[in-house]
Amino acid sequence: MLVNLAEILALTKDKKAAVPAFNVYNMETVMGVIAAAEEVNSPVILQGYSRLFDSDNGYYLTAIMLAAAKKATVPVCVHLDHGAGLPEVMRALHWGCTGVMLDRSTLPLEENIAASREACELCAHAGVPMEGELGHIGAAKDGVSTEHTRTDEAVRFVKETGVAALAVLIGTAHGRYKQAPVLNIARIKEISEATGLPLVLHGGSGVPDDQIQASIDAGIKKINFGTDLCYSFLDEGFATSRELVGIDMFMRGPVEAVKNFALSKMKLLRADTIL
Ligand SMILES: [Zn+2]
């Protein structure tokens, strides 16, 4: 069933579990994720990266995500990931997303707050809850930032913007890590208690399992997996015989690989205990 971002995150209230959010790109990655969610009865967030919302990719992808969400036996949120600005947010709302992220985290605090509040108000008119980002979560190839989101700034950001969820910079980055990241678990706990809001961990691919679980115990409620889902799909595709010409048959292996990847993360996040 289709639910919005606030509704799906509310399911984790008082539970030591988080909702997995998977970046999907096509029908097959959607099918793999949904098959996993239904198998272990886990809520799940399907999300499309901002770049896709600058072209027809987002138009088609959102339609596929929505079709899957409406048919699914588990709660599914359809989300814009790292919305770069109002054009992407507008398209996400128009195409039917039930969650939106605006990422203006590279701006100074005042400007990030102003931009996030504006987008939040816009989304509120459509009844769509928003995720904001405070502290820029960069690319792992550039090195992981040792500066972390400040608690006092998080409290102010949440109060002045009206976001329903907050992505924090606490030791992760996007892409493949050169060395295992070390998360600031104490800061997650502090921000969680001070804001009372579901917190979001970006750059979940490559974070050691024990740190993922410690971050959940400290207040992380949504964890994003992008890079490793892509590799699960692509590696299986490259290993598939060229003799398989029917594209649906060619895609069976990659869909299964995505499903198995999603299953492992749902269990790691204890998402199979939420419902
Ligand atoms: Zn991210």
Coordinates of C-alpha atoms and ligand atoms in Angstrom, one line a residue:
M1 CA 0.0 0.0 0.0
L2 CA 1.1 3.5 -0.7
V3 CA 1.9 5.7 2.3
N4 CA 3.8 8.9 2.8
L5 CA 7.2 9.6 4.4
A6 CA 5.8 10.5 7.9
E7 CA 3.5 7.6 8.0
I8 CA 6.2 5.0 7.1
L9 CA 8.7 6.5 9.6
A10 CA 6.0 6.6 12.3
L11 CA 5.8 2.8 12.1
T12 CA 9.2 2.6 13.8
K13 CA 8.1 4.6 16.9
D14 CA 9.4 2.9 20.0
K15 CA 11.1 0.2 17.9
K16 CA 14.8 -0.5 17.6
A17 CA 14.5 -0.7 13.8
A18 CA 14.8 1.5 10.7
V19 CA 13.1 1.6 7.4
P20 CA 15.4 0.8 4.4
A21 CA 15.3 3.3 1.5
F22 CA 16.6 1.9 -1.8
N23 CA 17.6 4.0 -4.8
V24 CA 15.9 2.4 -7.8
Y25 CA 16.4 3.2 -11.5
N26 CA 14.1 1.0 -13.5
M27 CA 11.3 -1.5 -13.3
E28 CA 13.6 -4.4 -12.5
T29 CA 15.2 -2.7 -9.5
V30 CA 11.7 -1.8 -8.2
M31 CA 10.6 -5.4 -8.7
G32 CA 13.6 -6.8 -6.8
V33 CA 13.1 -4.5 -3.8
I34 CA 9.3 -5.1 -3.6
A35 CA 9.8 -8.9 -3.8
A36 CA 12.1 -8.7 -0.8
A37 CA 9.8 -6.4 1.2
E38 CA 6.8 -8.7 0.7
E39 CA 8.8 -11.8 1.5
V40 CA 9.8 -10.6 5.0
N41 CA 6.9 -8.3 5.6
S42 CA 9.0 -5.1 5.7
P43 CA 7.9 -1.5 5.0
V44 CA 10.2 0.0 2.4
I45 CA 11.0 3.4 0.8
L46 CA 11.6 3.4 -3.0
Q47 CA 13.5 6.5 -4.0
G48 CA 14.7 8.1 -7.2
Y49 CA 17.8 10.3 -7.3
S50 CA 17.4 14.0 -8.1
R51 CA 19.1 13.7 -11.5
L52 CA 16.3 11.4 -12.7
F53 CA 13.8 14.2 -12.0
D54 CA 15.5 16.4 -14.5
S55 CA 14.4 14.2 -17.4
D56 CA 11.6 11.8 -18.5
N57 CA 13.4 9.1 -16.4
G58 CA 11.7 10.5 -13.3
Y59 CA 8.3 10.6 -15.1
Y60 CA 8.5 6.9 -16.0
L61 CA 10.2 5.8 -12.8
T62 CA 7.7 7.4 -10.5
A63 CA 4.9 5.8 -12.4
I64 CA 6.5 2.4 -11.9
M65 CA 7.3 3.0 -8.2
L66 CA 3.7 4.1 -7.6
A67 CA 2.3 1.0 -9.4
A68 CA 4.4 -1.2 -7.3
A69 CA 3.5 0.6 -4.1
K70 CA -0.2 0.4 -4.7
K71 CA 0.0 -3.3 -5.4
A72 CA 2.3 -4.2 -2.6
T73 CA 1.1 -6.0 0.5
V74 CA 3.4 -3.9 2.7
P75 CA 3.6 -0.1 3.3
V76 CA 5.7 1.6 0.6
C77 CA 6.7 5.3 0.3
V78 CA 7.7 6.8 -3.1
H79 CA 10.4 9.4 -2.4
L80 CA 12.6 12.0 -4.2
D81 CA 16.2 11.6 -3.0
H82 CA 18.5 14.7 -2.7
G83 CA 16.1 17.1 -4.6
A84 CA 18.4 19.7 -5.9
G85 CA 15.9 22.5 -6.0
L86 CA 12.3 23.5 -6.5
P87 CA 12.1 22.3 -10.1
E88 CA 12.8 18.7 -8.9
V89 CA 10.5 19.1 -5.9
M90 CA 7.7 20.3 -8.2
R91 CA 8.1 17.4 -10.6
A92 CA 8.1 14.9 -7.7
L93 CA 4.9 16.4 -6.4
H94 CA 3.3 16.5 -9.8
W95 CA 4.3 12.9 -10.6
G96 CA 2.9 11.6 -7.3
C97 CA 5.8 11.1 -4.9
T98 CA 4.6 10.7 -1.3
G99 CA 8.0 11.9 0.2
V100 CA 10.4 14.6 -0.9
M101 CA 13.9 15.4 0.1
L102 CA 15.3 18.9 -0.6
D103 CA 19.1 19.0 -0.2
R104 CA 20.5 22.5 0.1
S105 CA 23.1 21.3 2.6
T106 CA 26.0 23.1 0.8
L107 CA 24.5 26.5 1.6
P108 CA 25.2 28.4 4.8
L109 CA 22.8 27.6 7.6
E110 CA 20.5 30.6 7.2
E111 CA 20.1 30.0 3.4
N112 CA 19.6 26.2 3.9
I113 CA 16.8 27.0 6.5
A114 CA 15.1 29.5 4.2
A115 CA 15.2 27.2 1.1
S116 CA 14.1 24.2 3.1
R117 CA 11.2 26.1 4.8
E118 CA 10.0 27.3 1.3
A119 CA 10.0 23.8 -0.1
C120 CA 8.4 22.4 3.1
E121 CA 5.5 24.8 2.8
L122 CA 5.1 23.9 -0.9
C123 CA 5.1 20.2 -0.1
A124 CA 2.6 20.8 2.8
H125 CA 0.1 22.1 0.2
A126 CA 0.3 18.7 -1.5
G127 CA 0.2 16.8 1.8
V128 CA 3.7 15.5 1.3
P129 CA 6.2 15.4 4.2
M130 CA 9.8 16.5 3.5
E131 CA 13.2 15.3 4.5
G132 CA 15.9 18.0 4.9
E133 CA 19.7 17.7 5.2
L134 CA 21.9 19.6 7.7
G135 CA 25.6 19.1 7.3
H136 CA 26.7 18.2 3.8
I137 CA 27.1 14.5 3.2
G138 CA 29.6 14.4 0.4
A139 CA 31.1 11.7 -1.8
A140 CA 33.3 9.0 -0.2
K141 CA 35.9 9.4 -2.9
D142 CA 36.6 12.9 -1.6
G143 CA 37.2 11.6 1.9
V144 CA 34.7 11.4 4.8
S145 CA 34.0 14.7 6.6
T146 CA 35.2 14.8 10.2
E147 CA 32.8 17.7 10.9
H148 CA 29.4 16.6 12.1
T149 CA 25.9 18.1 12.3
R150 CA 25.7 20.3 15.4
T151 CA 22.8 19.6 17.8
D152 CA 21.9 23.2 18.5
E153 CA 21.8 23.9 14.7
A154 CA 19.7 20.7 14.2
V155 CA 17.1 21.9 16.7
R156 CA 16.9 25.3 15.0
F157 CA 16.7 23.8 11.5
V158 CA 13.9 21.4 12.5
K159 CA 11.9 24.1 14.3
E160 CA 12.2 26.7 11.5
T161 CA 11.7 24.5 8.5
G162 CA 9.0 22.0 9.5
V163 CA 10.8 19.0 8.1
A164 CA 9.4 15.5 9.0
A165 CA 12.8 13.8 8.8
L166 CA 16.4 15.0 9.0
A167 CA 19.5 13.7 7.2
V168 CA 22.5 14.3 9.4
L169 CA 26.3 14.3 8.8
I170 CA 27.7 12.0 11.4
G171 CA 30.5 10.1 9.6
T172 CA 29.1 8.7 6.4
A173 CA 29.5 9.6 2.7
H174 CA 28.1 8.5 -0.6
G175 CA 29.7 5.8 -2.8
R176 CA 32.4 3.3 -2.0
Y177 CA 34.5 4.0 1.2
K178 CA 38.3 3.8 1.0
Q179 CA 38.2 2.6 4.6
A180 CA 35.4 1.7 6.9
P181 CA 33.6 4.8 8.3
V182 CA 33.3 5.5 12.0
L183 CA 29.9 6.9 13.0
N184 CA 29.4 9.5 15.7
I185 CA 26.8 7.5 17.6
A186 CA 26.8 9.9 20.6
R187 CA 25.9 12.8 18.3
I188 CA 23.0 10.8 16.7
K189 CA 21.6 10.1 20.1
E190 CA 21.9 13.7 21.2
I191 CA 20.2 15.1 18.0
S192 CA 17.5 12.5 18.2
E193 CA 16.7 13.4 21.8
A194 CA 16.9 17.1 21.2
T195 CA 14.7 17.2 18.0
G196 CA 12.4 14.2 18.6
L197 CA 12.5 13.7 14.8
P198 CA 13.3 10.6 12.8
L199 CA 16.9 10.9 11.6
V200 CA 18.2 9.7 8.3
L201 CA 21.5 8.0 7.5
H202 CA 22.8 8.5 4.0
G203 CA 25.7 6.5 2.5
G204 CA 24.6 3.2 4.1
S205 CA 26.5 1.1 1.6
G206 CA 29.8 -0.1 3.2
V207 CA 29.0 0.9 6.8
P208 CA 29.9 -2.0 9.1
D209 CA 26.8 -3.9 10.4
D210 CA 27.5 -3.2 14.1
Q211 CA 27.6 0.5 13.4
I212 CA 24.4 0.4 11.4
Q213 CA 22.7 -1.3 14.4
A214 CA 24.2 1.1 16.9
S215 CA 23.0 4.1 14.8
I216 CA 19.5 2.7 14.8
D217 CA 19.6 2.2 18.6
A218 CA 20.6 5.9 18.8
G219 CA 17.7 7.3 16.7
I220 CA 18.3 6.6 13.0
K221 CA 14.9 5.6 11.4
K222 CA 15.7 5.6 7.7
I223 CA 18.8 4.3 6.0
N224 CA 19.7 4.8 2.4
F225 CA 21.3 2.3 0.2
G226 CA 22.2 3.4 -3.3
T227 CA 25.7 2.3 -4.4
D228 CA 25.5 -1.4 -3.4
L229 CA 22.1 -1.9 -4.9
C230 CA 23.5 -0.7 -8.2
Y231 CA 26.5 -3.1 -7.9
S232 CA 24.2 -6.0 -7.1
F233 CA 22.2 -5.3 -10.3
L234 CA 25.1 -4.5 -12.5
D235 CA 27.5 -7.3 -11.4
E236 CA 24.8 -9.9 -12.1
G237 CA 23.9 -8.3 -15.4
F238 CA 27.6 -8.4 -16.6
A239 CA 27.8 -12.0 -15.5
T240 CA 24.7 -13.0 -17.5
S241 CA 25.0 -14.9 -20.7
R242 CA 24.5 -13.0 -24.0
E243 CA 22.5 -16.0 -25.2
L244 CA 19.6 -14.7 -23.2
V245 CA 18.0 -12.4 -25.7
G246 CA 14.6 -11.9 -24.2
I247 CA 15.2 -9.0 -22.0
D248 CA 12.8 -10.2 -19.3
M249 CA 14.8 -13.5 -19.2
F250 CA 18.1 -11.6 -19.1
M251 CA 16.8 -9.5 -16.2
R252 CA 15.7 -12.4 -14.0
G253 CA 19.2 -12.8 -12.5
P254 CA 19.7 -9.1 -11.8
V255 CA 16.2 -8.8 -10.2
E256 CA 17.0 -11.8 -8.0
A257 CA 20.4 -10.2 -7.0
V258 CA 18.6 -6.9 -6.1
K259 CA 16.1 -8.9 -4.1
N260 CA 18.8 -10.7 -2.1
F261 CA 20.6 -7.5 -1.5
A262 CA 17.5 -5.8 -0.2
L263 CA 16.6 -8.8 2.0
S264 CA 20.0 -8.7 3.7
K265 CA 19.6 -5.0 4.5
M266 CA 16.0 -5.4 5.7
K267 CA 17.2 -8.0 8.2
L268 CA 20.1 -5.9 9.3
L269 CA 17.8 -2.9 10.0
R270 CA 15.4 -5.3 11.8
A271 CA 12.8 -3.8 9.4
D272 CA 11.2 -7.3 9.3
T273 CA 10.1 -6.8 12.9
I274 CA 8.4 -3.4 12.3
L275 CA 4.9 -4.5 11.2
Ligands
ZN1 ZN 22.3 10.6 0.1

